[in-house]
Amino acid sequence: MTDIKYAAPDTIEEAVAILAAANGSGRVLAGGTDLLVQLRAGIAKPGTIVDVKKIAEMTTITETDGAFRIGAAVSGAVIGEHEALRTLWPGVVEAINLIGSTQVQGRASPGGNLCNASPAADSVPAMVAAGATVTIQGPDGRRELPVEKVAAGPGRTNLAKGEIVVSFTLPKRPKGSGDAYLRLIPRTEMDIAVVGCGVSLTMDGDTCTAARVGLGAVAPLVLLVEDAAKALVGSKLDDAALEAAAEACRAACKPIDDKRGTIVYRTKIAGVLLKRATAIAAERARSH
Amino acid sequence: MSARPYKWIGTRPNRPDGADKVTGRARFGADFALPGQLHGKVLRSPHAHAIIKSIDVSAAAALPGVKAVVTSKDFPEQPNLTVPAGEMQVNLRDVTRNVMAREKVLYDGHAVAAVAATTEAIANEALALIKVEYEVLPHVIDVEAAMAPDAPILNDQLRTEGIDPRPENPTNIAKRLDFAKGDAAAGFAQAEIVVQHRYTTQPVHQGYIEPHAALASASADGQVQVWSTTQGHFQVRGFCSRLLNIETSQIRVTPTEIGGGFGGKTVVYLEPVAIRLSQKSGKPVKMVMSREEVFRASGPTSGGIVEVKIGAMKDGTIVAAECMVALQAGAFPGSPVGPACMCSFACYDIANIKVVGFDVVSNRPKVAAYRAPGAPISCWGVESTMDMLAQELGMDPIELRLKNAAKEGTKTHYGPTFNRIGLVETLEAAKASPHYQSPVKRGFARGVAAGFWFNVGADSSAAVHVGEDGTVTVISGNPDIGGSRASLALMAAEELGIDYNKVRPIIADTASIGFNFVTGGSRVTFATGLAVVNATKDAVRDLKIRAAKIWEVEPEAVIWEDGMAKPASSNVGEFEPLSLAQLAAMAGKTGGPINGHAQLNAQGAGPGFGVHIVDLAVDPETGIVTIDRYTAVQDVGTAIHPSYVEGQLQGGAVQGIGWALNEEYIYNARGRLDNAGFLDYRIPVASDLPMIETVLVEVPNPAHPYGVRGVGEVPIVPPMAAIGNAIARATGVRFGDLPMSPPRVSAALDAVRPAMAAE
């Protein structure tokens, strides 16, 4: 067995330097709920593990002028207890809180969920719907990416060597906004999404003035379904608009048949969840 | 229930093993270790079906840290001899091939070789160095495909048993079974209504949380010790003795605490391999399966095909019934098709019955016993068809079952005539239950199904040792998988008339108590309980002799009452009663230690019947089934410890719910198992379930002094049909195929209501 180097630096600069020096064999450890499982299964064989939980910027939540910056390594449990986030972004919070079990929530982070790059990651469709951007730091400095641009394919990201996702930014949103995330699993917990759907809306009275839809587990990447959003914007979320948005979701699906679901089932459920998540998001928007 | 005549039986004290289990102190299979032990690992086949052309272990054996390597060459050939294993029969020629593949690998995960090394990492490295040359053959996974004339043949020597004359061609159909009562054809001719349907089930794993684990230590003088998580350490001893040609007296097996078995730990996988590795290396060898190995290589129960036809008169009297059951046995013959056939119509008094069964091999792990082996599969078909009949007749499903219920004197289609049984009482209790009496909530539907299991008796030994302070040790030899220590202690306390907490039960190793058949067949509280009662009576007999000596009277003049020896009457003389503690203190002067012993082959196990009621909702868009309320009603004979009886009913129901809704093995096109873990092999999680309500019906078994009937297996028989029947009533769609998982339910609903798909 080869030795694994472990480092737990206090600053992002140090973390980036260690990761860059690992020359491709480095892995970032936040909660470890994916990495440690992969280590045990022999799937991941890193030479260096960079634990980022001592880096303040990555483990705190800050609010500035209505926008939230969530450290990439903040645990689901901490996010779930954040009153302001729960009030303004209930869909994002419920999506993050669906990852794993209660015990896993104490460790699992949105940064880890994103960088694991599973198309079925629960937090990602909700983040996509929320219009979240991520701040990435690497040897060449900082850059920003829309959350949907981070994954490159199942298990692969667009991060360059030495780059670390530092935080998520949720934009300030107008009054009358709400979001929701729903996933379908055959059980009631401890499972992986067969389909996941995040919807974020802004309502002016009964009329939808802005919408974003994120769809998970129906393609190699989590999808931003712009056609679904278009079908909703300007409508009163009537049956015709909802069906058009559902159809857009079904049309966007490029799923596979596997042990977790069939192409037919996943495609159908994408439409079902769009309608249900939209109804919840709209209800939340109206009460804001 | 009327007032109990008992002081301890029927009470709910803490289990003797409880504190250690809830504090993490209890030691399970993987918790045992010996100084200098090696780590054993198994190389497993990546192919579903292949000829082993050669195995080269030289590189593995040469790796520093590797102390032994074994292949099938290290295990002697076995005779074509069938022996009992739990509730199943196994052939020793097949068992040795399942422990270590010989000519062929027959399923993905089949053991091919094993190594023992100083560390787990070195053992894993060594496995990768073993070179196996395979000639991959076409494979067959499912029963129907395996029965087809052009199917790939697993065993060229196999000819179908049970057909006269015996066929000459190789086949995957190992056996045909036939059962008949009356004249089914004539019965159907007479019937006014005939309903029939075809059903399939998927293999399901027992899903015990603790993976198989064993530690073996073979000494230079030939003696062997084994610590193993098993339902039957005497069976481990027996199998290892035969498979390795070691006398039973040379092998001592200690059972560890067991983290679930449900029938699956009645056979051997690791133990013979660990012993051989220990013999070759001269060191103790510990082996623990991963979860993936448990799924790929240890026995699930069969999947199968069930065809049921029932003929009835318009008043609901069933006049004819037919059932065909074809079960996959896995890689070697021996599915539970026999019990499946026998249990099919056991709930009903029907004049004309025909049942045919087929035992079919395919490229899957060999099945092992699983809670009422076979019965849930045939009953899924029979009880679903019963519900169709109730719907056709417009009859209440419990009334239909009452009208046809088996009772004392009913002759079964498989031979025996029932003694005192409690199906009618159970159906009546179900009808009267708060659940059945409640209205069905809007948006929900209700399903009902019944189930039967024989329960067994067989061999048990027990001893009762009176300590020098008058407290008592109860020694038995059945691993405790369902609270049996508490039940045995309660029966001993009742017999002795002393406090339950003065009685401590232990489970002895194979060298410390006489032979015991496995913990299985719902037999322990009945059969081993009987042995404990008899051993306690034996101690009481001696205690009366000791009192008689002290009083200088005849032993017949002494009675045992409330934990004390008393004069049988005033004629005997005026003596102060002698307590157990007093007699124990004086034992040295009255004849030495006071112990009781008993050994027996228990006859007269009382059959058990259960009726389950479920209320559920079906999401018409997603196909997700939500269980709202669930009640299990069962004749339990006498509930020795009611909490643990209720636990058995709840556990069986939950496993049945998993079987009904989500559990299945998913094989890819190459015949490899694609869901070898609890993430994608979906047993229910707590949040899937309501509290399972229970109703204990007590119709005592006349063959046991306290009326015990086995209770552990019946409750897994009715759930699938109860749920299917509720789904049929909720949706109008009758499901034949398990599991009724969201994609399948959704597809079935879309098929009958095409508009749904587009909505």
PDB file of C-alpha atoms in Angstrom, chain B residues 466 541-550 582-595:
ATOM      1  CA  VAL B 466     -27.988 -24.742  39.960  1.00  0.00           C
ATOM      2  CA  ARG B 541     -36.752 -33.961  40.460  1.00  0.00           C
ATOM      3  CA  ASP B 542     -33.267 -33.971  42.007  1.00  0.00           C
ATOM      4  CA  LEU B 543     -34.114 -31.040  44.286  1.00  0.00           C
ATOM      5  CA  LYS B 544     -37.051 -33.003  45.686  1.00  0.00           C
ATOM      6  CA  ILE B 545     -34.745 -35.957  46.309  1.00  0.00           C
ATOM      7  CA  ARG B 546     -32.360 -33.669  48.204  1.00  0.00           C
ATOM      8  CA  ALA B 547     -35.177 -32.298  50.381  1.00  0.00           C
ATOM      9  CA  ALA B 548     -36.408 -35.823  50.996  1.00  0.00           C
ATOM     10  CA  LYS B 549     -32.927 -36.777  52.179  1.00  0.00           C
ATOM     11  CA  ILE B 550     -32.785 -33.838  54.559  1.00  0.00           C
ATOM     12  CA  GLN B 582     -31.036 -23.502  50.930  1.00  0.00           C
ATOM     13  CA  LEU B 583     -30.948 -26.726  48.960  1.00  0.00           C
ATOM     14  CA  ALA B 584     -28.089 -25.415  46.832  1.00  0.00           C
ATOM     15  CA  ALA B 585     -26.116 -24.492  49.929  1.00  0.00           C
ATOM     16  CA  MET B 586     -26.525 -28.029  51.263  1.00  0.00           C
ATOM     17  CA  ALA B 587     -25.929 -29.766  47.933  1.00  0.00           C
ATOM     18  CA  GLY B 588     -22.505 -31.065  48.920  1.00  0.00           C
ATOM     19  CA  LYS B 589     -24.002 -32.964  51.823  1.00  0.00           C
ATOM     20  CA  THR B 590     -26.985 -34.334  49.908  1.00  0.00           C
ATOM     21  CA  GLY B 591     -25.310 -35.794  46.833  1.00  0.00           C
ATOM     22  CA  GLY B 592     -23.237 -33.141  45.138  1.00  0.00           C
ATOM     23  CA  PRO B 593     -24.004 -30.532  42.467  1.00  0.00           C
ATOM     24  CA  ILE B 594     -27.580 -30.165  41.300  1.00  0.00           C
ATOM     25  CA  ASN B 595     -27.968 -30.087  37.524  1.00  0.00           C
TER      26      ASN B 595
END
